């Protein structure tokens, strides 16, 4: 197998060739100028050819195409400047050294079997790496039986039904804030909290990356890569669609965290590592505006307080939504939550500008995609490809199945765009105060 560096060089060459060919096919790069005679007249006389109103609409759409340009530039820098196929992280210090780590899982308690099974697997993963000074904490609205789990390593925090925050935070924000209350919290300011969703699985690489991150003592908040095509795949369409999220992690998010030490365009709610002191200062008590996309609001508020962000090596595993309905509802919730954050006046404008660019690039996607030449469509399509390459295992699938999955990713893009547009329209014209939770439990859970 090729070395990590050679695979990255091959990826960069494929990336540049893909963009070049795409622009030729889209007409952005002219190879045969003889085809441009009529278009010259149209360019010189657009009002005469289209009429005033149509010309205004056309040029408005062309200007909208520049909106996602900052994102495309950051994606390109992340994919080119940093190795997309990094070597396995190696521990820089003994796992016995360093601050205490609290792995915090927030759940409503609707899927106790899923939570218990994943907690057990995460305990085993930590043991394989040699992590010792840690504890897994389950913050839940409903009590979950911890039978079969070591009580010294696992702690359950049940949020009382009558608990209210000062600003009226809801849903996950409310639970996270309860865990920070003085009579509940057991952490010192220099300890670290690892935030996971109830379906998130640690890998040995991610644990090593977390240990290196916290032992460096350079950053307040960190985030890493999450992949979605591991083990059992329930819905191939939604899994292939989530390849885009992997590409975004490797592109824009990684570049911004490594270069600027801030996430101006996006932030996730899982695989987040945060210094406890930072959470005490920023808090999750941010009212209704910070309750739907609590992760994004927290990141923007932390940026306003000049907290330093970093990238964490390694990857964690999650599952894509099991149904297309869940997929659309998930995107709808993200859109509505980010809309509330972008228009939250309590946050400084300087931290909302980048997020606003990302949001309205998403909202105007149906229009900007019409202008194929100017819109950074080629970069976005390549994010699906490289995300699929990183998600699927060539060794496990073999060349034929691996190639089929990559082609399948490209084939699902038009369908995914339709789902995204549906989520955008639904999110814009429906109640923005609901928090939909996606079902990630695979029927009866098996003992692992």
Short mmCIF file of C-alpha atoms in Angstrom, two decimals:
data_model
loop_
_atom_site.label_atom_id
_atom_site.label_comp_id
_atom_site.label_asym_id
_atom_site.label_seq_id
_atom_site.Cartn_x
_atom_site.Cartn_y
_atom_site.Cartn_z
CA UNK A 1 0.00 0.00 0.00
CA UNK A 2 1.17 3.54 -0.75
CA UNK A 3 2.59 5.61 2.09
CA UNK A 4 0.50 8.34 3.69
CA UNK A 5 2.42 11.10 1.94
CA UNK A 6 2.16 9.48 -1.50
CA UNK A 7 -1.58 8.94 -1.09
CA UNK A 8 -1.97 12.62 -0.23
CA UNK A 9 0.02 13.70 -3.29
CA UNK A 10 -2.13 11.42 -5.45
CA UNK A 11 -5.26 12.96 -3.93
CA UNK A 12 -4.04 16.52 -4.65
CA UNK A 13 -3.34 15.60 -8.29
CA UNK A 14 -6.81 14.04 -8.62
CA UNK A 15 -8.36 17.11 -6.98
CA UNK A 16 -6.72 19.54 -9.41
CA UNK A 17 -7.48 17.36 -12.44
CA UNK A 18 -11.11 17.01 -11.33
CA UNK A 19 -11.58 20.78 -11.03
CA UNK A 20 -9.86 21.39 -14.39
CA UNK A 21 -12.05 18.85 -16.23
CA UNK A 22 -15.18 20.10 -14.46
CA UNK A 23 -14.52 23.70 -15.53
CA UNK A 24 -13.92 22.63 -19.14
CA UNK A 25 -17.22 20.72 -19.22
CA UNK A 26 -19.02 23.61 -17.53
CA UNK A 27 -17.61 26.14 -19.98
CA UNK A 28 -15.49 28.00 -17.45
CA UNK A 29 -12.29 27.14 -19.33
CA UNK A 30 -12.51 27.63 -23.11
CA UNK A 31 -10.65 25.07 -25.20
CA UNK A 32 -12.42 25.70 -28.52
CA UNK A 33 -13.03 29.48 -28.91
CA UNK A 34 -15.09 29.01 -32.09
CA UNK A 35 -18.09 28.14 -29.93
CA UNK A 36 -18.05 31.56 -28.26
CA UNK A 37 -19.13 33.82 -31.16
CA UNK A 38 -22.77 34.10 -30.13
CA UNK A 39 -21.96 34.31 -26.42
CA UNK A 40 -19.79 37.39 -27.04
CA UNK A 41 -22.82 39.26 -28.35
CA UNK A 42 -24.88 38.16 -25.34
CA UNK A 43 -22.16 39.33 -22.92
CA UNK A 44 -21.83 42.74 -24.62
CA UNK A 45 -25.58 43.32 -24.93
CA UNK A 46 -27.30 41.45 -22.06
CA UNK A 47 -30.15 43.96 -21.62
CA UNK A 48 -30.95 43.96 -25.33
CA UNK A 49 -30.84 40.16 -25.44
CA UNK A 50 -32.59 39.27 -22.14
CA UNK A 51 -34.44 42.45 -21.16
CA UNK A 52 -33.77 44.62 -18.09
CA UNK A 53 -35.60 42.53 -15.49
CA UNK A 54 -34.12 39.20 -16.62
CA UNK A 55 -30.64 40.75 -16.77
CA UNK A 56 -30.94 41.95 -13.16
CA UNK A 57 -32.02 38.48 -12.03
CA UNK A 58 -29.19 36.78 -13.95
CA UNK A 59 -26.50 39.08 -12.56
CA UNK A 60 -27.94 38.81 -9.06
CA UNK A 61 -27.56 35.04 -9.26
CA UNK A 62 -24.02 35.48 -10.55
CA UNK A 63 -23.16 37.68 -7.58
CA UNK A 64 -24.73 35.14 -5.20
CA UNK A 65 -22.26 32.62 -6.60
CA UNK A 66 -19.48 34.53 -4.85
CA UNK A 67 -21.08 33.94 -1.43
CA UNK A 68 -19.67 30.42 -0.86
CA UNK A 69 -16.27 31.42 -2.26
CA UNK A 70 -14.61 31.85 1.20
CA UNK A 71 -15.81 28.35 2.13
CA UNK A 72 -14.49 26.89 -1.13
CA UNK A 73 -11.10 28.53 -0.57
CA UNK A 74 -10.87 27.12 2.96
CA UNK A 75 -11.95 23.68 1.73
CA UNK A 76 -9.25 23.77 -0.94
CA UNK A 77 -6.56 24.86 1.52
CA UNK A 78 -7.54 22.15 3.98
CA UNK A 79 -7.52 19.42 1.35
CA UNK A 80 -4.24 20.52 -0.23
CA UNK A 81 -2.09 21.88 2.60
CA UNK A 82 -2.81 19.17 5.18
CA UNK A 83 -2.50 15.42 4.69
CA UNK A 84 -5.90 13.84 4.04
CA UNK A 85 -4.44 10.41 4.87
CA UNK A 86 -2.43 11.11 8.05
CA UNK A 87 -0.51 8.37 9.80
CA UNK A 88 -1.92 6.92 12.99
CA UNK A 89 -1.39 9.31 15.93
CA UNK A 90 1.37 8.27 18.31
CA UNK A 91 1.27 9.11 21.99
CA UNK A 92 3.60 11.97 22.86
CA UNK A 93 3.34 11.29 26.59
CA UNK A 94 2.36 8.41 28.83
CA UNK A 95 -1.44 7.95 29.04
CA UNK A 96 -0.98 7.87 32.82
CA UNK A 97 0.08 11.51 32.76
CA UNK A 98 -2.02 14.56 32.07
CA UNK A 99 -5.27 16.02 33.37
CA UNK A 100 -8.43 14.16 34.24
CA UNK A 101 -10.75 13.51 31.30
CA UNK A 102 -14.54 13.36 31.63
CA UNK A 103 -16.25 11.73 28.62
CA UNK A 104 -19.73 13.27 28.68
CA UNK A 105 -22.64 11.63 26.82
CA UNK A 106 -25.92 13.56 26.70
CA UNK A 107 -29.14 11.65 26.04
CA UNK A 108 -32.87 11.92 26.68
CA UNK A 109 -32.78 8.30 27.84
CA UNK A 110 -35.06 6.99 25.10
CA UNK A 111 -32.52 4.40 23.90
CA UNK A 112 -30.88 2.93 27.05
CA UNK A 113 -29.65 -0.23 25.29
CA UNK A 114 -27.81 1.85 22.71
CA UNK A 115 -26.21 4.03 25.38
CA UNK A 116 -25.10 1.08 27.52
CA UNK A 117 -23.65 -0.83 24.57
CA UNK A 118 -21.69 2.17 23.32
CA UNK A 119 -20.44 3.08 26.80
CA UNK A 120 -19.15 -0.47 27.20
CA UNK A 121 -17.35 -0.34 23.86
CA UNK A 122 -15.87 3.07 24.65
CA UNK A 123 -14.57 1.79 27.99
CA UNK A 124 -12.86 -1.09 26.18
CA UNK A 125 -11.31 1.29 23.64
CA UNK A 126 -9.91 3.51 26.40
CA UNK A 127 -8.47 0.44 28.15
CA UNK A 128 -6.69 -0.68 24.97
CA UNK A 129 -4.90 2.67 24.70
CA UNK A 130 -4.04 2.64 28.40
CA UNK A 131 -6.14 5.66 29.39
CA UNK A 132 -6.55 5.59 33.14
CA UNK A 133 -7.45 9.00 34.54
CA UNK A 134 -10.94 9.28 33.06
CA UNK A 135 -14.62 8.67 33.69
CA UNK A 136 -17.64 8.38 31.40
CA UNK A 137 -20.56 10.54 32.49
CA UNK A 138 -24.09 9.98 31.16
CA UNK A 139 -26.26 13.10 31.45
CA UNK A 140 -29.84 12.00 30.87
CA UNK A 141 -33.42 13.18 31.28
CA UNK A 142 -34.53 9.63 32.15
CA UNK A 143 -32.61 7.28 34.41
CA UNK A 144 -30.68 4.53 32.62
CA UNK A 145 -29.78 1.30 34.36
CA UNK A 146 -26.00 0.97 34.66
CA UNK A 147 -26.12 -2.75 35.43
CA UNK A 148 -23.06 -4.44 33.93
CA UNK A 149 -21.02 -1.23 33.82
CA UNK A 150 -18.26 -0.46 36.36
CA UNK A 151 -19.69 2.17 38.74
CA UNK A 152 -16.21 3.57 39.39
CA UNK A 153 -15.77 4.35 35.69
CA UNK A 154 -19.31 5.39 34.76
CA UNK A 155 -21.41 8.09 36.39
CA UNK A 156 -25.07 8.84 35.71
CA UNK A 157 -26.43 12.37 36.09
CA UNK A 158 -30.22 12.62 35.87
CA UNK A 159 -31.55 16.10 35.06
CA UNK A 160 -34.54 16.88 37.33
CA UNK A 161 -37.82 17.62 35.55
CA UNK A 162 -38.18 20.91 37.44
CA UNK A 163 -34.67 22.17 36.64
CA UNK A 164 -34.63 25.56 34.91
CA UNK A 165 -31.63 27.61 33.83
CA UNK A 166 -31.43 31.38 34.32
CA UNK A 167 -32.12 32.13 30.65
CA UNK A 168 -34.53 29.26 30.03
CA UNK A 169 -32.19 27.03 28.01
CA UNK A 170 -33.89 23.97 26.52
CA UNK A 171 -33.13 20.44 25.34
CA UNK A 172 -29.45 19.47 25.19
CA UNK A 173 -28.28 22.91 26.35
CA UNK A 174 -30.32 22.52 29.52
CA UNK A 175 -28.77 19.12 30.25
CA UNK A 176 -25.24 20.34 29.57
CA UNK A 177 -25.77 23.35 31.81
CA UNK A 178 -27.10 21.17 34.63
CA UNK A 179 -23.90 19.11 34.51
CA UNK A 180 -21.96 22.35 35.12
CA UNK A 181 -23.94 23.38 38.21
CA UNK A 182 -21.68 23.66 41.30
CA UNK A 183 -23.52 20.96 43.25
CA UNK A 184 -23.34 18.54 40.28
CA UNK A 185 -19.95 19.24 38.71
CA UNK A 186 -16.98 17.22 39.99
CA UNK A 187 -14.27 18.67 37.73
CA UNK A 188 -11.50 21.14 38.45
CA UNK A 189 -10.83 24.02 36.01
CA UNK A 190 -7.86 22.27 34.39
CA UNK A 191 -9.69 19.02 33.65
CA UNK A 192 -11.07 18.30 30.18
CA UNK A 193 -14.52 17.28 28.94
CA UNK A 194 -15.01 15.13 25.82
CA UNK A 195 -18.51 15.60 24.38
CA UNK A 196 -20.09 12.65 22.56
CA UNK A 197 -23.53 11.95 21.17
CA UNK A 198 -25.22 8.79 22.41
CA UNK A 199 -24.29 6.86 19.22
CA UNK A 200 -20.68 8.08 19.02
CA UNK A 201 -17.93 5.47 19.26
CA UNK A 202 -14.36 6.23 20.22
CA UNK A 203 -11.50 4.71 18.24
CA UNK A 204 -8.00 4.08 19.50
CA UNK A 205 -6.74 6.79 17.15
CA UNK A 206 -9.17 9.36 18.55
CA UNK A 207 -8.20 8.53 22.15
CA UNK A 208 -4.52 9.00 21.26
CA UNK A 209 -5.37 12.27 19.55
CA UNK A 210 -7.32 13.47 22.59
CA UNK A 211 -4.46 12.58 24.93
CA UNK A 212 -1.97 14.50 22.79
CA UNK A 213 -4.38 17.43 22.60
CA UNK A 214 -4.99 17.78 26.34
CA UNK A 215 -1.34 17.16 27.25
CA UNK A 216 -0.21 19.94 24.91
CA UNK A 217 -2.16 22.40 27.10
CA UNK A 218 -2.28 24.90 24.20
CA UNK A 219 -6.00 25.06 23.43
CA UNK A 220 -9.30 25.61 25.20
CA UNK A 221 -11.50 23.74 22.70
CA UNK A 222 -10.76 21.09 20.09
CA UNK A 223 -12.60 19.07 17.49
CA UNK A 224 -11.78 16.16 15.18
CA UNK A 225 -12.99 14.02 12.30
CA UNK A 226 -16.16 11.90 12.40
CA UNK A 227 -16.87 9.20 9.79
CA UNK A 228 -20.20 7.49 9.11
CA UNK A 229 -19.59 4.36 7.00
CA UNK A 230 -18.23 2.04 9.67
CA UNK A 231 -19.56 -1.40 10.60
CA UNK A 232 -23.27 -1.92 9.81
CA UNK A 233 -24.70 0.53 7.26
CA UNK A 234 -28.47 0.88 7.66
CA UNK A 235 -29.23 3.33 4.85
CA UNK A 236 -26.71 3.55 2.03
CA UNK A 237 -28.20 6.74 0.58
CA UNK A 238 -27.94 8.79 3.78
CA UNK A 239 -24.52 7.29 4.52
CA UNK A 240 -23.23 8.28 1.09
CA UNK A 241 -24.80 11.72 1.55
CA UNK A 242 -22.92 12.17 4.83
CA UNK A 243 -19.64 11.74 2.93
CA UNK A 244 -19.95 15.49 2.38
CA UNK A 245 -19.66 16.04 6.15
CA UNK A 246 -16.42 14.05 6.22
CA UNK A 247 -15.06 16.18 3.38
CA UNK A 248 -16.08 19.36 5.19
CA UNK A 249 -14.25 18.20 8.33
CA UNK A 250 -11.09 17.48 6.34
CA UNK A 251 -11.38 20.72 4.37
CA UNK A 252 -12.74 23.90 5.89
CA UNK A 253 -13.03 22.87 9.55
CA UNK A 254 -9.54 21.39 9.81
CA UNK A 255 -7.95 24.33 7.96
CA UNK A 256 -9.65 26.94 10.16
CA UNK A 257 -8.81 25.15 13.41
CA UNK A 258 -5.19 24.57 12.43
CA UNK A 259 -4.53 27.95 10.80
CA UNK A 260 -6.82 30.45 12.53
CA UNK A 261 -7.53 28.49 15.75
CA UNK A 262 -11.19 29.46 15.36
CA UNK A 263 -14.18 27.87 13.57
CA UNK A 264 -15.79 30.87 11.81
CA UNK A 265 -17.98 28.81 9.46
CA UNK A 266 -19.17 25.73 11.37
CA UNK A 267 -18.85 23.63 14.50
CA UNK A 268 -20.23 20.21 15.49
CA UNK A 269 -21.66 18.97 18.76
CA UNK A 270 -19.75 15.69 18.94
CA UNK A 271 -16.03 14.89 19.18
CA UNK A 272 -15.63 18.16 21.08
CA UNK A 273 -12.90 18.41 23.71
CA UNK A 274 -13.15 21.39 26.03
CA UNK A 275 -11.20 22.61 29.02
CA UNK A 276 -13.54 22.65 32.02
CA UNK A 277 -12.63 26.24 32.88
CA UNK A 278 -13.70 27.28 29.39
CA UNK A 279 -17.14 25.69 29.86
CA UNK A 280 -17.52 27.37 33.25
CA UNK A 281 -16.87 30.76 31.61
CA UNK A 282 -18.81 30.32 28.36
CA UNK A 283 -21.66 28.10 29.68
CA UNK A 284 -24.56 26.52 27.79
CA UNK A 285 -27.17 28.76 29.43
CA UNK A 286 -27.92 30.77 26.30
CA UNK A 287 -31.69 30.91 26.12
CA UNK A 288 -33.85 29.75 23.23
CA UNK A 289 -31.43 31.01 20.56
CA UNK A 290 -28.73 28.73 21.94
CA UNK A 291 -30.93 25.66 22.44
CA UNK A 292 -31.44 24.29 18.91
CA UNK A 293 -27.86 24.47 17.59
CA UNK A 294 -26.25 24.59 21.02
CA UNK A 295 -22.88 23.47 19.70
CA UNK A 296 -22.65 26.31 17.17
CA UNK A 297 -23.84 28.92 19.67
CA UNK A 298 -21.29 27.71 22.23
CA UNK A 299 -18.48 27.95 19.65
CA UNK A 300 -19.48 31.45 18.54
CA UNK A 301 -19.73 32.62 22.16
CA UNK A 302 -16.33 31.08 22.92
CA UNK A 303 -14.86 32.89 19.91
CA UNK A 304 -16.25 36.17 21.24
CA UNK A 305 -14.37 35.47 24.49
CA UNK A 306 -11.15 34.81 22.51
CA UNK A 307 -10.91 31.12 23.39
CA UNK A 308 -8.34 29.19 21.37
CA UNK A 309 -9.45 26.25 19.21
CA UNK A 310 -7.38 23.36 17.84
CA UNK A 311 -7.68 20.30 15.61
CA UNK A 312 -7.56 16.79 17.13
CA UNK A 313 -6.03 13.93 15.16
CA UNK A 314 -7.83 10.60 14.86
CA UNK A 315 -11.45 9.91 14.03
CA UNK A 316 -14.64 8.84 15.79
CA UNK A 317 -17.49 6.78 14.39
CA UNK A 318 -21.15 7.68 14.09
CA UNK A 319 -24.09 6.49 12.03
CA UNK A 320 -26.05 8.42 9.44
CA UNK A 321 -29.84 8.77 9.84
CA UNK A 322 -31.65 5.52 9.15
CA UNK A 323 -34.41 7.05 7.00
CA UNK A 324 -34.66 9.87 4.47
CA UNK A 325 -37.30 11.48 6.67
CA UNK A 326 -34.85 11.60 9.59
CA UNK A 327 -32.14 12.91 7.23
CA UNK A 328 -34.33 15.84 6.15
CA UNK A 329 -35.52 16.57 9.71
CA UNK A 330 -31.92 16.56 10.94
CA UNK A 331 -30.88 19.12 8.29
CA UNK A 332 -34.00 21.16 9.03
CA UNK A 333 -33.06 21.39 12.71
CA UNK A 334 -29.51 22.43 11.86
CA UNK A 335 -30.76 25.15 9.54
CA UNK A 336 -33.25 26.51 12.04
CA UNK A 337 -30.73 26.44 14.87
CA UNK A 338 -28.05 28.22 12.86
CA UNK A 339 -30.61 30.82 11.72
CA UNK A 340 -31.24 31.65 15.37
CA UNK A 341 -27.50 31.92 16.08
CA UNK A 342 -26.73 34.11 13.06
CA UNK A 343 -29.48 36.56 14.02
CA UNK A 344 -28.69 36.55 17.75
CA UNK A 345 -27.81 40.17 18.58
CA UNK A 346 -26.16 39.24 21.87
CA UNK A 347 -23.31 37.73 19.87
CA UNK A 348 -20.79 40.16 18.31
CA UNK A 349 -21.14 40.64 14.56
CA UNK A 350 -17.51 39.64 14.03
CA UNK A 351 -18.20 36.05 15.12
CA UNK A 352 -21.45 35.81 13.14
CA UNK A 353 -20.14 36.93 9.74
CA UNK A 354 -18.48 33.64 8.78
CA UNK A 355 -21.40 31.59 10.06
CA UNK A 356 -23.77 33.86 8.13
CA UNK A 357 -21.81 33.25 4.93
CA UNK A 358 -22.05 29.49 5.46
CA UNK A 359 -25.76 29.69 6.31
CA UNK A 360 -26.82 31.80 3.34
CA UNK A 361 -24.59 29.79 1.02
CA UNK A 362 -26.76 26.85 2.10
CA UNK A 363 -30.05 28.74 1.87
CA UNK A 364 -29.29 30.09 -1.62
CA UNK A 365 -27.96 26.77 -2.93
CA UNK A 366 -30.92 26.28 -5.32
CA UNK A 367 -30.06 29.58 -7.02
CA UNK A 368 -26.26 29.51 -6.96
CA UNK A 369 -26.12 25.99 -8.38
CA UNK A 370 -27.81 27.30 -11.54
CA UNK A 371 -24.66 29.25 -12.33
CA UNK A 372 -22.38 26.23 -12.71
CA UNK A 373 -19.33 28.11 -14.00
CA UNK A 374 -18.98 30.60 -11.15
CA UNK A 375 -20.28 28.62 -8.21
CA UNK A 376 -17.63 26.53 -6.36
CA UNK A 377 -19.62 23.43 -7.31
CA UNK A 378 -16.59 21.40 -8.35
CA UNK A 379 -15.02 21.76 -4.89
CA UNK A 380 -18.27 20.73 -3.20
CA UNK A 381 -18.64 17.67 -5.42
CA UNK A 382 -15.06 16.66 -4.66
CA UNK A 383 -15.85 16.90 -0.93
CA UNK A 384 -18.31 14.04 -1.46
CA UNK A 385 -15.63 12.01 -3.23
CA UNK A 386 -12.82 12.48 -0.71
CA UNK A 387 -15.30 12.02 2.15
CA UNK A 388 -16.34 8.66 0.71
CA UNK A 389 -12.70 7.67 0.17
CA UNK A 390 -11.94 8.39 3.83
CA UNK A 391 -15.16 6.76 5.10
CA UNK A 392 -14.96 3.38 3.36
CA UNK A 393 -12.20 0.86 3.94
CA UNK A 394 -10.44 -0.37 0.80
CA UNK A 395 -8.96 -3.31 2.72
CA UNK A 396 -12.38 -4.43 4.02
CA UNK A 397 -14.38 -3.88 0.83
CA UNK A 398 -11.91 -4.71 -1.94
CA UNK A 399 -11.31 -2.66 -5.09
CA UNK A 400 -14.61 -3.47 -6.83
CA UNK A 401 -16.89 -2.68 -3.87
CA UNK A 402 -14.81 0.37 -2.96
CA UNK A 403 -15.10 1.81 -6.49
CA UNK A 404 -18.82 1.05 -6.48
CA UNK A 405 -19.30 3.03 -3.26
CA UNK A 406 -17.42 6.03 -4.68
CA UNK A 407 -19.52 5.97 -7.86
CA UNK A 408 -22.62 5.56 -5.73
CA UNK A 409 -21.69 8.70 -3.81
CA UNK A 410 -21.61 10.71 -7.03
CA UNK A 411 -24.89 9.18 -8.20
CA UNK A 412 -26.70 10.21 -5.02
CA UNK A 413 -25.66 13.89 -5.20
CA UNK A 414 -28.71 15.09 -7.22
CA UNK A 415 -31.03 13.25 -4.84
CA UNK A 416 -29.21 14.68 -1.81
CA UNK A 417 -29.51 18.20 -3.24
CA UNK A 418 -33.29 17.71 -3.48
CA UNK A 419 -33.36 16.58 0.17
CA UNK A 420 -31.25 19.58 1.20
CA UNK A 421 -33.56 21.98 -0.67
CA UNK A 422 -36.56 20.34 1.01
CA UNK A 423 -34.93 20.82 4.41
CA UNK A 424 -34.14 24.46 3.60
CA UNK A 425 -37.69 25.31 2.55
CA UNK A 426 -39.21 23.36 5.46
CA UNK A 427 -36.81 24.98 7.90
CA UNK A 428 -37.50 28.50 6.67
CA UNK A 429 -41.28 28.22 6.79
CA UNK A 430 -41.93 26.11 9.90
CA UNK A 431 -41.66 26.44 13.67
CA UNK A 432 -38.03 27.06 14.65
CA UNK A 433 -38.38 26.04 18.28
CA UNK A 434 -38.52 22.25 17.96
CA UNK A 435 -35.61 19.90 18.64
CA UNK A 436 -35.88 16.68 16.63
CA UNK A 437 -33.79 13.70 17.79
CA UNK A 438 -32.73 11.16 15.18
CA UNK A 439 -33.16 7.47 15.99
CA UNK A 440 -29.76 5.72 15.83
CA UNK A 441 -30.63 2.42 17.57
CA UNK A 442 -30.32 -0.75 15.50
CA UNK A 443 -33.34 -2.73 16.69
CA UNK A 444 -32.58 -5.13 19.55
CA UNK A 445 -29.06 -4.39 20.77
CA UNK A 446 -26.59 -7.24 20.87
CA UNK A 447 -24.15 -7.88 23.67
CA UNK A 448 -20.75 -6.66 22.57
#
